[in-house]
Tab-separated table of C-alpha atoms in Angstrom:
chain	number	residue	atom	x	y	z
A	1	UNK	CA	16.414	11.400	-15.782
A	2	UNK	CA	13.318	9.489	-16.941
A	3	UNK	CA	10.093	10.960	-15.524
A	4	UNK	CA	7.735	9.069	-13.227
A	5	UNK	CA	4.875	7.407	-15.067
A	6	UNK	CA	1.474	9.103	-14.615
A	7	UNK	CA	3.110	12.214	-13.140
A	8	UNK	CA	1.951	15.419	-14.881
A	9	UNK	CA	4.907	17.244	-13.288
A	10	UNK	CA	7.390	14.868	-14.996
A	11	UNK	CA	9.411	14.381	-11.822
A	12	UNK	CA	12.658	12.525	-12.656
A	13	UNK	CA	13.279	9.176	-10.987
A	14	UNK	CA	16.549	10.477	-9.512
A	15	UNK	CA	14.641	13.239	-7.694
A	16	UNK	CA	12.013	10.714	-6.544
A	17	UNK	CA	14.635	8.300	-5.163
A	18	UNK	CA	16.754	11.024	-3.561
A	19	UNK	CA	13.651	12.428	-1.857
A	20	UNK	CA	12.812	8.958	-0.495
A	21	UNK	CA	16.373	8.700	0.846
A	22	UNK	CA	16.032	12.098	2.547
A	23	UNK	CA	12.697	11.047	4.066
A	24	UNK	CA	14.134	7.819	5.501
A	25	UNK	CA	17.273	9.516	6.861
A	26	UNK	CA	15.535	12.382	8.636
A	27	UNK	CA	16.011	12.699	12.380
A	28	UNK	CA	18.976	10.277	12.168
A	29	UNK	CA	16.609	7.549	10.864
A	30	UNK	CA	14.839	7.476	14.228
A	31	UNK	CA	11.337	7.209	12.758
A	32	UNK	CA	12.409	4.396	10.448
A	33	UNK	CA	14.157	2.549	13.288
A	34	UNK	CA	11.093	2.944	15.486
A	35	UNK	CA	8.857	1.445	12.771
A	36	UNK	CA	11.340	-1.384	12.153
A	37	UNK	CA	11.483	-2.192	15.866
A	38	UNK	CA	7.696	-2.241	16.096
A	39	UNK	CA	7.393	-4.443	13.016
A	40	UNK	CA	10.151	-6.913	13.970
A	41	UNK	CA	9.237	-7.147	17.640
A	42	UNK	CA	12.771	-6.305	18.772
A	43	UNK	CA	15.042	-3.306	19.087
A	44	UNK	CA	16.530	-2.322	15.715
A	45	UNK	CA	19.485	0.071	15.575
A	46	UNK	CA	21.441	1.463	12.644
A	47	UNK	CA	24.258	-1.000	13.258
A	48	UNK	CA	21.763	-3.851	12.846
A	49	UNK	CA	20.823	-2.847	9.284
A	50	UNK	CA	23.050	-4.317	6.571
A	51	UNK	CA	21.188	-2.862	3.623
A	52	UNK	CA	18.100	-0.835	2.698
A	53	UNK	CA	16.496	-1.715	-0.636
A	54	UNK	CA	14.180	0.840	-2.245
A	55	UNK	CA	11.996	-0.295	-5.128
A	56	UNK	CA	9.586	1.775	-7.211
A	57	UNK	CA	6.593	-0.570	-7.304
A	58	UNK	CA	3.922	1.103	-9.452
A	59	UNK	CA	2.357	4.406	-10.436
A	60	UNK	CA	-1.191	5.656	-10.156
A	61	UNK	CA	-3.292	8.759	-10.558
A	62	UNK	CA	-2.490	9.968	-7.018
A	63	UNK	CA	0.498	8.046	-5.655
A	64	UNK	CA	3.813	6.503	-6.699
A	65	UNK	CA	4.254	3.653	-4.178
A	66	UNK	CA	7.648	2.183	-3.338
A	67	UNK	CA	8.683	-0.672	-1.094
A	68	UNK	CA	11.338	-0.241	1.584
A	69	UNK	CA	13.088	-3.458	2.596
A	70	UNK	CA	15.508	-3.528	5.513
A	71	UNK	CA	18.036	-6.361	5.472
A	72	UNK	CA	18.815	-6.958	9.150
A	73	UNK	CA	21.368	-9.113	10.902
A	74	UNK	CA	18.527	-11.557	11.485
A	75	UNK	CA	15.818	-11.548	8.846
A	76	UNK	CA	14.175	-8.789	6.832
A	77	UNK	CA	11.552	-6.130	7.447
A	78	UNK	CA	9.543	-4.643	4.587
A	79	UNK	CA	7.373	-1.531	4.445
A	80	UNK	CA	5.210	0.176	1.878
A	81	UNK	CA	5.925	3.833	1.147
A	82	UNK	CA	3.229	5.895	-0.522
A	83	UNK	CA	4.722	8.908	-2.285
A	84	UNK	CA	2.628	11.803	-3.589
A	85	UNK	CA	3.988	14.457	-5.935
A	86	UNK	CA	0.975	16.382	-7.250
A	87	UNK	CA	-0.911	18.846	-5.066
A	88	UNK	CA	-4.040	16.678	-5.279
A	89	UNK	CA	-2.139	13.527	-4.350
A	90	UNK	CA	-0.386	15.230	-1.436
A	91	UNK	CA	-3.669	16.507	-0.010
A	92	UNK	CA	-5.254	13.050	-0.278
A	93	UNK	CA	-2.238	11.285	1.260
A	94	UNK	CA	-2.293	13.546	4.311
A	95	UNK	CA	-6.015	12.913	4.709
A	96	UNK	CA	-5.537	9.169	4.207
A	97	UNK	CA	-2.935	9.036	6.991
A	98	UNK	CA	-5.316	10.700	9.428
A	99	UNK	CA	-8.291	8.520	8.459
A	100	UNK	CA	-6.431	5.187	8.625
A	101	UNK	CA	-4.975	6.131	12.016
A	102	UNK	CA	-8.462	6.943	13.278
A	103	UNK	CA	-10.024	3.739	11.899
A	104	UNK	CA	-7.244	1.485	13.203
A	105	UNK	CA	-7.466	3.046	16.661
A	106	UNK	CA	-11.237	2.653	16.777
A	107	UNK	CA	-11.740	-0.742	15.177
A	108	UNK	CA	-8.644	-2.794	16.105
A	109	UNK	CA	-8.980	-4.914	12.944
A	110	UNK	CA	-6.129	-6.283	10.774
A	111	UNK	CA	-7.488	-5.463	7.321
A	112	UNK	CA	-6.043	-1.970	6.849
A	113	UNK	CA	-2.283	-1.374	6.937
A	114	UNK	CA	-0.598	0.043	10.006
A	115	UNK	CA	0.576	3.580	9.274
A	116	UNK	CA	3.869	4.525	10.913
A	117	UNK	CA	4.654	8.102	9.990
A	118	UNK	CA	3.809	10.840	7.515
A	119	UNK	CA	5.903	13.763	6.368
A	120	UNK	CA	5.529	16.715	4.010
A	121	UNK	CA	8.729	17.743	2.289
A	122	UNK	CA	9.228	20.614	-0.123
A	123	UNK	CA	8.146	18.777	-3.274
A	124	UNK	CA	6.647	15.485	-2.068
A	125	UNK	CA	4.663	13.842	0.717
A	126	UNK	CA	5.419	10.432	2.199
A	127	UNK	CA	3.542	7.833	4.224
A	128	UNK	CA	5.385	4.812	5.615
A	129	UNK	CA	3.004	1.938	6.208
A	130	UNK	CA	2.688	-1.804	6.600
A	131	UNK	CA	3.502	-3.988	3.596
A	132	UNK	CA	1.137	-6.904	2.928
A	133	UNK	CA	3.547	-9.455	1.513
A	134	UNK	CA	2.113	-11.934	-0.996
A	135	UNK	CA	-1.023	-9.867	-1.667
A	136	UNK	CA	-1.874	-8.602	-5.139
A	137	UNK	CA	-4.387	-6.446	-6.953
A	138	UNK	CA	-7.148	-8.083	-8.968
A	139	UNK	CA	-9.034	-6.648	-11.922
A	140	UNK	CA	-11.812	-7.703	-14.258
A	141	UNK	CA	-10.329	-8.597	-17.624
A	142	UNK	CA	-11.415	-10.004	-20.979
A	143	UNK	CA	-9.955	-13.293	-22.205
A	144	UNK	CA	-8.955	-13.868	-25.824
A	145	UNK	CA	-12.292	-15.620	-26.344
A	146	UNK	CA	-14.172	-12.529	-25.182
A	147	UNK	CA	-15.211	-13.806	-21.736
A	148	UNK	CA	-14.805	-11.704	-18.619
A	149	UNK	CA	-12.887	-13.138	-15.677
A	150	UNK	CA	-11.073	-11.803	-12.660
A	151	UNK	CA	-7.319	-11.552	-13.188
A	152	UNK	CA	-4.834	-11.544	-10.305
A	153	UNK	CA	-1.889	-9.218	-10.900
A	154	UNK	CA	0.669	-11.495	-9.261
A	155	UNK	CA	3.877	-9.609	-9.948
A	156	UNK	CA	6.806	-11.992	-10.000
A	157	UNK	CA	4.796	-15.089	-10.857
A	158	UNK	CA	2.702	-13.643	-13.675
A	159	UNK	CA	-0.877	-12.522	-14.206
A	160	UNK	CA	-3.444	-15.294	-13.900
A	161	UNK	CA	-7.187	-15.680	-14.298
A	162	UNK	CA	-9.126	-16.907	-11.278
A	163	UNK	CA	-11.907	-19.445	-11.181
A	164	UNK	CA	-15.464	-18.323	-10.524
A	165	UNK	CA	-15.254	-19.957	-7.088
A	166	UNK	CA	-12.163	-18.009	-6.080
A	167	UNK	CA	-13.550	-14.808	-7.559
A	168	UNK	CA	-16.740	-15.197	-5.527
A	169	UNK	CA	-14.689	-15.826	-2.382
A	170	UNK	CA	-12.725	-12.616	-2.936
A	171	UNK	CA	-15.959	-10.619	-3.286
A	172	UNK	CA	-17.380	-12.335	-0.204
A	173	UNK	CA	-14.372	-11.402	1.910
A	174	UNK	CA	-14.268	-7.855	0.556
A	175	UNK	CA	-17.930	-7.483	1.541
A	176	UNK	CA	-17.116	-8.828	4.994
A	177	UNK	CA	-14.341	-6.263	5.443
A	178	UNK	CA	-16.618	-3.388	4.438
A	179	UNK	CA	-19.290	-4.639	6.843
A	180	UNK	CA	-16.859	-4.958	9.764
A	181	UNK	CA	-15.714	-1.361	9.323
A	182	UNK	CA	-19.269	-0.021	9.035
A	183	UNK	CA	-20.215	1.964	12.142
A	184	UNK	CA	-23.883	1.428	13.000
A	185	UNK	CA	-23.805	4.316	15.485
A	186	UNK	CA	-22.876	7.161	13.143
A	187	UNK	CA	-23.037	5.328	9.780
A	188	UNK	CA	-19.352	5.942	9.017
A	189	UNK	CA	-18.137	3.661	6.268
A	190	UNK	CA	-15.259	3.052	3.875
A	191	UNK	CA	-16.241	5.038	0.789
A	192	UNK	CA	-15.657	5.543	-2.083
A	193	UNK	CA	-14.240	2.220	-3.198
A	194	UNK	CA	-14.286	0.083	-6.306
A	195	UNK	CA	-14.132	-3.694	-6.521
A	196	UNK	CA	-11.683	-3.699	-9.425
A	197	UNK	CA	-9.532	-0.592	-9.010
A	198	UNK	CA	-6.893	-1.971	-6.679
A	199	UNK	CA	-8.831	-0.816	-3.608
A	200	UNK	CA	-8.727	-4.392	-2.307
A	201	UNK	CA	-5.862	-6.863	-2.534
A	202	UNK	CA	-5.949	-10.630	-2.199
A	203	UNK	CA	-3.609	-13.448	-1.323
A	204	UNK	CA	-4.564	-16.446	-3.434
A	205	UNK	CA	-3.033	-19.804	-2.542
A	206	UNK	CA	-3.873	-23.415	-3.326
A	207	UNK	CA	-5.467	-23.790	0.080
A	208	UNK	CA	-7.730	-20.781	-0.271
A	209	UNK	CA	-7.895	-16.979	-0.126
């Protein structure tokens, strides 16, 4: 019965989770199975799914993202599910689906998630999309000594500050992504965005970024 964080409508978690279940089960799970087959590279049927794990991942001003993990006979397939409850969030999610589809079709680049299917239900909107495993948000943060560093929100392994070298490399690659998606013919670009609002995610390993 607890309400979703950041939700002015105070939607209970049980309604949120039941609505996700209804979304996944629609049309005899055909849309979900189609996405799973595309992601895994092989035909996935209902009999090949041992378990579906739904996790509420975080909450924001517009969306309440969850992860959808399918435990298959051989391996696992994981998706991101953006869920919008407010009227503003629902309108933006529908627009986002259309824009990402258009950009991915035009640019053929791997930096935006694949979007599989969108649906408007009575009280919520849903967008099933690619999950970037091992990638995390990063934000500017103050240390106890009062210095500002970039902090990686590595859920599971803990928050950690990044070196100046790794921080610069993240900004360099973010700039590269924005440049690659910039259309010099009609000046279309990814906008608005913010370097420290979760608009970019990074995978930081010992060998690099």
